[in-house]
Amino acid sequence: MEIFWDNFFSGESIMKFDNGGQDSTLISGIIVASIIGIIAIMFDIFVTFSLGSGVTAFIIGAIIVNENKNLEVGGRWIIRNLLPLTIILLGFGLNLSIFFETSLGKFGIIIGIISAIACLTTSYFLGKIWDLETSTSLALGSGGAICGNSAVVAASKPLRLDEETMAVILAVINILGVLTFLLIPILSLYWGFSEIEAGIWAGSTIHAVPQAVSAGEIIGEDAMIMATTVKLSRVALLVLLIPIFTIIGNKISNEENYSNEKVNIPFFVPGFVLASVISTWFLPELITDFLVNISKFLLVIIMASIGFFINRSGIRDFGSKLMIIGLISSLIMIIVSFFMISWF
């Protein structure tokens, strides 16, 4: 049994095929990523303090791949084949009716959207200054501006990011996400914000949805409600960004290949938009919850697969520049949101 697991995690043949073991290596990577996903989800359920199942899966994947580079074959298959489906299913988690919230909720949503735009544009222009590829700076900016890991993963396909770049971006976004999660409740208390104000600040600046909701919960019930409302308004911006990123990704691809082909819209783009519309106005909550849970499970497996592509040289050579850009973009988002809350 011990020999079996040693061979399994090292990418050796589980079953023999005629093509030199390539199929077995593929299957090994898929199964290992799936097992990591299940472990990460269980860890998130039963452990009191957790960074989230996606982050946990990403870290485990990055650790395991150091012992076995063959896992990348299965990881690449998961990313390229399951990612489009996952993007569509993520659309069922969006509630577009949030844009029609009234009074204070609408005020918070406006702050959240303006802050998100500030973060994304800052990342884009800093990327230009530091000679970063447009697709990379936009994916990095979307992670901070929209919803952390989910936004980066959703943006990666239309922007045509390679797996290694995606892995480094996710590493940076997760570090910055934890920092904002820890700092915003403390700074809200320091500046004497009310629960409503603190909730707006948390919802408009913290990267991931669970982190924004948890930060609001730490502050108080009103803060949690407001943080959730504002944060989900940022998430809903994906409906606009995914088609835009698709056009940008196609344009970049044509320029690199000296081609003037027509822009092709991948099936997952209208699928994502249609899913968000259907879930908002036509599907019962029971069905949308089921579809969202499937998307979350697939996303965790994808996060494990992306972890397979983390390498130290990539982080050393590429990560420091991304960290600086991500940090500055996040600070701009925090400052813009802070002054809007203070002034209005």
Short mmCIF file of C-alpha atoms in Angstrom, two decimals:
data_model
loop_
_atom_site.label_atom_id
_atom_site.label_comp_id
_atom_site.label_asym_id
_atom_site.label_seq_id
_atom_site.Cartn_x
_atom_site.Cartn_y
_atom_site.Cartn_z
CA MET A 1 0.00 0.00 0.00
CA GLU A 2 2.84 2.38 0.84
CA ILE A 3 4.44 1.71 -2.55
CA PHE A 4 1.11 2.43 -4.25
CA TRP A 5 0.76 5.87 -2.66
CA ASP A 6 4.42 6.71 -3.31
CA ASN A 7 3.93 5.91 -6.98
CA PHE A 8 0.56 7.69 -7.03
CA PHE A 9 1.82 11.03 -5.73
CA SER A 10 4.98 10.83 -7.83
CA GLY A 11 2.93 10.51 -11.01
CA GLU A 12 3.98 6.93 -11.76
CA SER A 13 1.54 4.63 -13.52
CA ILE A 14 -1.63 3.71 -11.70
CA MET A 15 -2.87 1.91 -14.79
CA LYS A 16 -0.77 0.98 -17.79
CA PHE A 17 -1.53 2.58 -21.13
CA ASP A 18 0.05 2.22 -24.53
CA ASN A 19 1.24 5.82 -24.88
CA GLY A 20 4.17 5.70 -22.52
CA GLY A 21 2.18 6.34 -19.36
CA GLN A 22 0.99 9.82 -20.37
CA ASP A 23 -2.66 8.95 -19.70
CA SER A 24 -1.83 7.59 -16.26
CA THR A 25 0.09 10.77 -15.44
CA LEU A 26 -2.94 12.78 -16.53
CA ILE A 27 -5.25 10.70 -14.33
CA SER A 28 -2.85 10.98 -11.38
CA GLY A 29 -2.92 14.78 -11.56
CA ILE A 30 -6.71 14.90 -11.82
CA ILE A 31 -7.23 12.52 -8.90
CA VAL A 32 -4.64 14.22 -6.69
CA ALA A 33 -6.20 17.65 -7.35
CA SER A 34 -9.65 16.24 -6.52
CA ILE A 35 -8.39 14.67 -3.29
CA ILE A 36 -6.71 17.92 -2.30
CA GLY A 37 -9.99 19.75 -2.99
CA ILE A 38 -11.95 17.41 -0.73
CA ILE A 39 -9.34 17.68 2.04
CA ALA A 40 -9.37 21.49 1.79
CA ILE A 41 -13.17 21.64 1.99
CA MET A 42 -13.24 19.32 5.01
CA PHE A 43 -10.52 21.39 6.65
CA ASP A 44 -12.54 24.55 6.09
CA ILE A 45 -15.64 22.94 7.62
CA PHE A 46 -14.10 21.42 10.73
CA VAL A 47 -11.24 23.79 11.61
CA THR A 48 -12.21 26.91 13.56
CA PHE A 49 -9.73 29.22 11.83
CA SER A 50 -9.30 28.65 8.11
CA LEU A 51 -8.04 30.80 5.26
CA GLY A 52 -10.73 29.27 3.07
CA SER A 53 -10.88 26.02 1.14
CA GLY A 54 -9.54 27.58 -2.06
CA VAL A 55 -6.45 29.03 -0.37
CA THR A 56 -5.86 25.77 1.51
CA ALA A 57 -6.08 23.75 -1.72
CA PHE A 58 -3.73 26.17 -3.47
CA ILE A 59 -1.12 25.85 -0.70
CA ILE A 60 -1.35 22.04 -0.55
CA GLY A 61 -1.04 21.83 -4.34
CA ALA A 62 2.04 24.06 -4.29
CA ILE A 63 3.66 21.91 -1.58
CA ILE A 64 2.92 18.55 -3.20
CA VAL A 65 4.14 19.57 -6.66
CA ASN A 66 7.64 20.14 -5.26
CA GLU A 67 7.88 16.36 -4.96
CA ASN A 68 6.39 15.67 -8.36
CA LYS A 69 6.24 17.87 -11.47
CA ASN A 70 4.20 15.22 -13.33
CA LEU A 71 1.07 16.47 -11.56
CA GLU A 72 1.12 19.50 -13.86
CA VAL A 73 -0.26 17.38 -16.72
CA GLY A 74 -3.51 16.63 -14.87
CA GLY A 75 -3.59 20.13 -13.40
CA ARG A 76 -3.36 21.70 -16.83
CA TRP A 77 -6.20 19.47 -18.08
CA ILE A 78 -8.43 20.55 -15.16
CA ILE A 79 -7.71 24.24 -15.71
CA ARG A 80 -8.35 24.13 -19.44
CA ASN A 81 -11.43 21.89 -19.38
CA LEU A 82 -13.22 22.59 -16.09
CA LEU A 83 -12.54 26.32 -15.88
CA PRO A 84 -15.05 27.39 -18.59
CA LEU A 85 -17.81 25.35 -16.93
CA THR A 86 -16.90 26.75 -13.51
CA ILE A 87 -17.06 30.32 -14.82
CA ILE A 88 -20.61 29.71 -16.08
CA LEU A 89 -21.66 28.15 -12.78
CA LEU A 90 -20.17 31.09 -10.86
CA GLY A 91 -22.71 33.25 -12.68
CA PHE A 92 -25.50 31.54 -10.75
CA GLY A 93 -24.01 33.01 -7.57
CA LEU A 94 -24.56 36.60 -8.71
CA ASN A 95 -27.65 38.53 -7.72
CA LEU A 96 -28.02 41.50 -10.07
CA SER A 97 -30.98 42.87 -8.12
CA ILE A 98 -28.45 44.21 -5.63
CA PHE A 99 -27.96 47.19 -7.95
CA PHE A 100 -31.54 48.21 -7.21
CA GLU A 101 -31.08 48.38 -3.44
CA THR A 102 -32.36 51.61 -1.94
CA SER A 103 -31.03 54.46 0.23
CA LEU A 104 -27.98 53.58 2.34
CA GLY A 105 -27.41 50.27 0.60
CA LYS A 106 -27.21 52.04 -2.75
CA PHE A 107 -24.76 54.58 -1.30
CA GLY A 108 -22.52 51.75 -0.10
CA ILE A 109 -22.74 50.04 -3.48
CA ILE A 110 -21.65 53.23 -5.26
CA ILE A 111 -18.61 53.47 -2.98
CA GLY A 112 -17.81 49.80 -3.58
CA ILE A 113 -17.98 50.17 -7.36
CA ILE A 114 -15.91 53.37 -7.46
CA SER A 115 -13.29 51.80 -5.17
CA ALA A 116 -13.15 48.70 -7.37
CA ILE A 117 -12.67 50.80 -10.50
CA ALA A 118 -9.90 52.74 -8.74
CA CYS A 119 -8.10 49.50 -7.86
CA LEU A 120 -8.41 48.03 -11.35
CA THR A 121 -7.30 51.18 -13.19
CA THR A 122 -4.37 51.67 -10.79
CA SER A 123 -3.19 48.12 -11.44
CA TYR A 124 -3.52 48.66 -15.19
CA PHE A 125 -1.53 51.91 -15.31
CA LEU A 126 1.15 50.68 -12.88
CA GLY A 127 1.48 47.63 -15.10
CA LYS A 128 2.12 49.93 -18.04
CA ILE A 129 4.77 51.84 -16.07
CA TRP A 130 6.52 48.63 -14.95
CA ASP A 131 6.27 47.04 -18.39
CA LEU A 132 3.86 44.34 -17.25
CA GLU A 133 1.67 42.52 -19.75
CA THR A 134 -1.82 44.04 -19.91
CA SER A 135 -3.51 40.70 -19.25
CA THR A 136 -1.41 40.18 -16.12
CA SER A 137 -2.07 43.63 -14.65
CA LEU A 138 -5.81 43.35 -15.35
CA ALA A 139 -6.06 39.90 -13.75
CA LEU A 140 -4.13 41.16 -10.73
CA GLY A 141 -6.36 44.23 -10.50
CA SER A 142 -9.55 42.18 -10.81
CA GLY A 143 -8.45 40.01 -7.89
CA GLY A 144 -8.19 43.05 -5.63
CA ALA A 145 -11.11 44.98 -7.10
CA ILE A 146 -13.71 42.23 -7.45
CA CYS A 147 -13.51 39.06 -5.38
CA GLY A 148 -10.04 37.64 -4.91
CA ASN A 149 -9.40 34.11 -6.16
CA SER A 150 -12.72 33.76 -8.00
CA ALA A 151 -12.12 36.92 -10.02
CA VAL A 152 -8.57 35.94 -10.96
CA VAL A 153 -9.68 32.46 -12.03
CA ALA A 154 -12.67 33.86 -13.96
CA ALA A 155 -10.51 36.51 -15.67
CA SER A 156 -7.68 34.13 -16.54
CA LYS A 157 -9.53 32.36 -19.34
CA PRO A 158 -10.69 35.39 -21.36
CA LEU A 159 -7.34 37.13 -20.76
CA ARG A 160 -5.51 33.95 -21.86
CA LEU A 161 -3.17 33.76 -18.89
CA ASP A 162 -0.79 30.84 -18.66
CA GLU A 163 -0.91 28.62 -15.57
CA GLU A 164 2.39 29.86 -14.08
CA THR A 165 1.35 33.53 -14.23
CA MET A 166 -2.05 32.72 -12.76
CA ALA A 167 -0.39 30.88 -9.86
CA VAL A 168 1.86 33.82 -8.95
CA ILE A 169 -1.06 36.29 -9.16
CA LEU A 170 -3.13 34.10 -6.84
CA ALA A 171 -0.27 33.90 -4.35
CA VAL A 172 -0.03 37.70 -4.28
CA ILE A 173 -3.81 38.21 -4.05
CA ASN A 174 -4.13 35.78 -1.15
CA ILE A 175 -1.40 37.52 0.84
CA LEU A 176 -2.98 40.94 0.25
CA GLY A 177 -6.44 39.53 0.99
CA VAL A 178 -5.37 38.34 4.43
CA LEU A 179 -3.76 41.73 5.16
CA THR A 180 -6.92 43.68 4.30
CA PHE A 181 -9.04 41.21 6.28
CA LEU A 182 -6.90 41.79 9.39
CA LEU A 183 -6.42 45.55 9.02
CA ILE A 184 -9.86 46.93 8.09
CA PRO A 185 -11.70 46.00 11.35
CA ILE A 186 -8.79 47.40 13.41
CA LEU A 187 -8.58 50.63 11.40
CA SER A 188 -12.38 51.03 11.51
CA LEU A 189 -12.22 50.98 15.29
CA TYR A 190 -9.25 53.37 15.32
CA TRP A 191 -11.01 55.92 13.10
CA GLY A 192 -14.24 55.67 15.09
CA PHE A 193 -16.43 54.47 12.23
CA SER A 194 -20.00 53.44 13.00
CA GLU A 195 -21.02 49.85 12.24
CA ILE A 196 -22.63 50.94 8.96
CA GLU A 197 -19.55 52.90 7.89
CA ALA A 198 -17.20 50.10 8.90
CA GLY A 199 -19.34 47.60 6.98
CA ILE A 200 -19.19 49.74 3.85
CA TRP A 201 -15.41 50.05 4.22
CA ALA A 202 -14.98 46.30 4.69
CA GLY A 203 -17.25 45.45 1.76
CA SER A 204 -15.55 47.93 -0.57
CA THR A 205 -11.93 46.98 0.20
CA ILE A 206 -11.50 43.38 1.39
CA HIS A 207 -10.68 41.00 -1.45
CA ALA A 208 -12.63 37.76 -0.92
CA VAL A 209 -16.35 37.49 -0.12
CA PRO A 210 -15.98 35.22 2.97
CA GLN A 211 -13.28 37.53 4.36
CA ALA A 212 -15.44 40.64 3.84
CA VAL A 213 -18.44 39.00 5.52
CA SER A 214 -16.31 37.70 8.40
CA ALA A 215 -14.74 41.12 8.94
CA GLY A 216 -18.20 42.68 9.07
CA GLU A 217 -19.32 40.03 11.55
CA ILE A 218 -16.38 40.89 13.81
CA ILE A 219 -17.49 44.53 13.87
CA GLY A 220 -21.21 43.90 14.38
CA GLU A 221 -24.46 42.70 12.82
CA ASP A 222 -25.19 45.92 10.90
CA ALA A 223 -21.62 45.95 9.63
CA MET A 224 -21.93 42.37 8.41
CA ILE A 225 -25.12 43.12 6.46
CA MET A 226 -23.60 46.21 4.86
CA ALA A 227 -20.28 44.49 4.12
CA THR A 228 -22.12 41.64 2.39
CA THR A 229 -24.26 44.01 0.31
CA VAL A 230 -21.34 46.17 -0.83
CA LYS A 231 -19.05 43.22 -1.47
CA LEU A 232 -21.62 41.42 -3.63
CA SER A 233 -22.05 44.59 -5.70
CA ARG A 234 -18.33 44.38 -6.52
CA VAL A 235 -18.71 40.72 -7.43
CA ALA A 236 -21.56 41.57 -9.80
CA LEU A 237 -19.14 43.72 -11.81
CA LEU A 238 -17.84 40.46 -13.27
CA VAL A 239 -20.86 40.51 -15.59
CA LEU A 240 -19.34 43.56 -17.29
CA LEU A 241 -15.67 42.67 -16.93
CA ILE A 242 -15.70 39.14 -18.37
CA PRO A 243 -16.92 40.27 -21.84
CA ILE A 244 -14.51 43.24 -21.75
CA PHE A 245 -11.60 40.99 -20.79
CA THR A 246 -12.54 38.62 -23.60
CA ILE A 247 -12.26 41.41 -26.17
CA ILE A 248 -8.94 42.53 -24.68
CA GLY A 249 -7.62 38.97 -24.61
CA ASN A 250 -8.54 38.43 -28.26
CA LYS A 251 -6.94 41.72 -29.25
CA ILE A 252 -3.70 40.87 -27.44
CA SER A 253 -3.64 37.43 -29.05
CA ASN A 254 -4.14 38.91 -32.53
CA GLU A 255 -1.36 41.46 -31.97
CA GLU A 256 1.06 38.77 -30.79
CA ASN A 257 0.27 36.59 -33.80
CA TYR A 258 0.10 39.51 -36.27
CA SER A 259 -3.46 38.53 -37.04
CA ASN A 260 -6.60 40.51 -37.82
CA GLU A 261 -9.09 37.78 -37.04
CA LYS A 262 -12.56 38.68 -35.83
CA VAL A 263 -13.04 38.71 -32.07
CA ASN A 264 -14.46 35.37 -31.03
CA ILE A 265 -16.57 35.33 -27.88
CA PRO A 266 -16.05 32.02 -26.03
CA PHE A 267 -19.21 30.20 -24.99
CA PHE A 268 -18.59 30.75 -21.28
CA VAL A 269 -18.97 34.55 -21.61
CA PRO A 270 -22.65 34.64 -22.69
CA GLY A 271 -23.12 31.57 -20.47
CA PHE A 272 -21.86 33.49 -17.44
CA VAL A 273 -24.03 36.54 -18.16
CA LEU A 274 -27.11 34.41 -18.89
CA ALA A 275 -26.57 32.40 -15.70
CA SER A 276 -26.48 35.57 -13.61
CA VAL A 277 -29.70 36.86 -15.21
CA ILE A 278 -31.50 33.52 -14.81
CA SER A 279 -30.42 33.11 -11.19
CA THR A 280 -31.51 36.66 -10.31
CA TRP A 281 -35.02 36.61 -11.71
CA PHE A 282 -36.08 33.13 -12.79
CA LEU A 283 -34.59 30.28 -10.74
CA PRO A 284 -35.65 29.32 -7.20
CA GLU A 285 -33.00 29.73 -4.53
CA LEU A 286 -32.80 25.97 -3.94
CA ILE A 287 -31.55 25.35 -7.49
CA THR A 288 -29.16 28.31 -7.59
CA ASP A 289 -27.64 27.24 -4.25
CA PHE A 290 -27.05 23.75 -5.66
CA LEU A 291 -25.35 25.11 -8.79
CA VAL A 292 -23.26 27.55 -6.76
CA ASN A 293 -22.08 24.73 -4.48
CA ILE A 294 -20.96 22.77 -7.55
CA SER A 295 -19.04 25.82 -8.79
CA LYS A 296 -17.38 26.24 -5.39
CA PHE A 297 -16.28 22.60 -5.36
CA LEU A 298 -14.88 22.83 -8.89
CA LEU A 299 -13.16 26.11 -8.03
CA VAL A 300 -11.35 24.49 -5.09
CA ILE A 301 -10.09 21.69 -7.37
CA ILE A 302 -8.97 24.31 -9.89
CA MET A 303 -7.15 26.19 -7.11
CA ALA A 304 -5.29 22.99 -6.19
CA SER A 305 -4.39 22.53 -9.86
CA ILE A 306 -3.10 26.09 -10.15
CA GLY A 307 -0.96 25.42 -7.08
CA PHE A 308 0.83 22.76 -9.13
CA PHE A 309 2.35 25.56 -11.23
CA ILE A 310 3.90 27.59 -8.42
CA ASN A 311 7.68 27.72 -8.63
CA ARG A 312 10.19 29.61 -6.51
CA SER A 313 11.98 31.24 -9.42
CA GLY A 314 8.69 32.61 -10.75
CA ILE A 315 7.82 34.14 -7.39
CA ARG A 316 11.33 35.55 -7.00
CA ASP A 317 11.61 37.04 -10.49
CA PHE A 318 8.00 37.99 -11.11
CA GLY A 319 6.23 38.05 -7.75
CA SER A 320 7.94 41.09 -6.21
CA LYS A 321 6.75 43.35 -9.04
CA LEU A 322 3.21 41.97 -8.77
CA MET A 323 3.26 42.36 -4.99
CA ILE A 324 4.20 46.04 -5.24
CA ILE A 325 1.54 46.75 -7.87
CA GLY A 326 -1.08 44.76 -5.95
CA LEU A 327 -0.21 46.50 -2.69
CA ILE A 328 -0.39 50.00 -4.19
CA SER A 329 -3.67 49.19 -5.97
CA SER A 330 -5.18 47.86 -2.74
CA LEU A 331 -4.03 50.94 -0.81
CA ILE A 332 -5.61 53.22 -3.43
CA MET A 333 -8.87 51.28 -3.08
CA ILE A 334 -8.75 51.59 0.72
CA ILE A 335 -7.98 55.33 0.59
CA VAL A 336 -10.67 56.13 -2.00
CA SER A 337 -13.28 54.25 -0.01
CA PHE A 338 -12.15 55.85 3.27
CA PHE A 339 -12.48 59.42 1.99
CA MET A 340 -15.84 58.77 0.32
CA ILE A 341 -17.21 57.37 3.59
CA SER A 342 -15.73 60.26 5.60
CA TRP A 343 -16.95 63.01 3.28
CA PHE A 344 -20.44 61.75 2.49
#
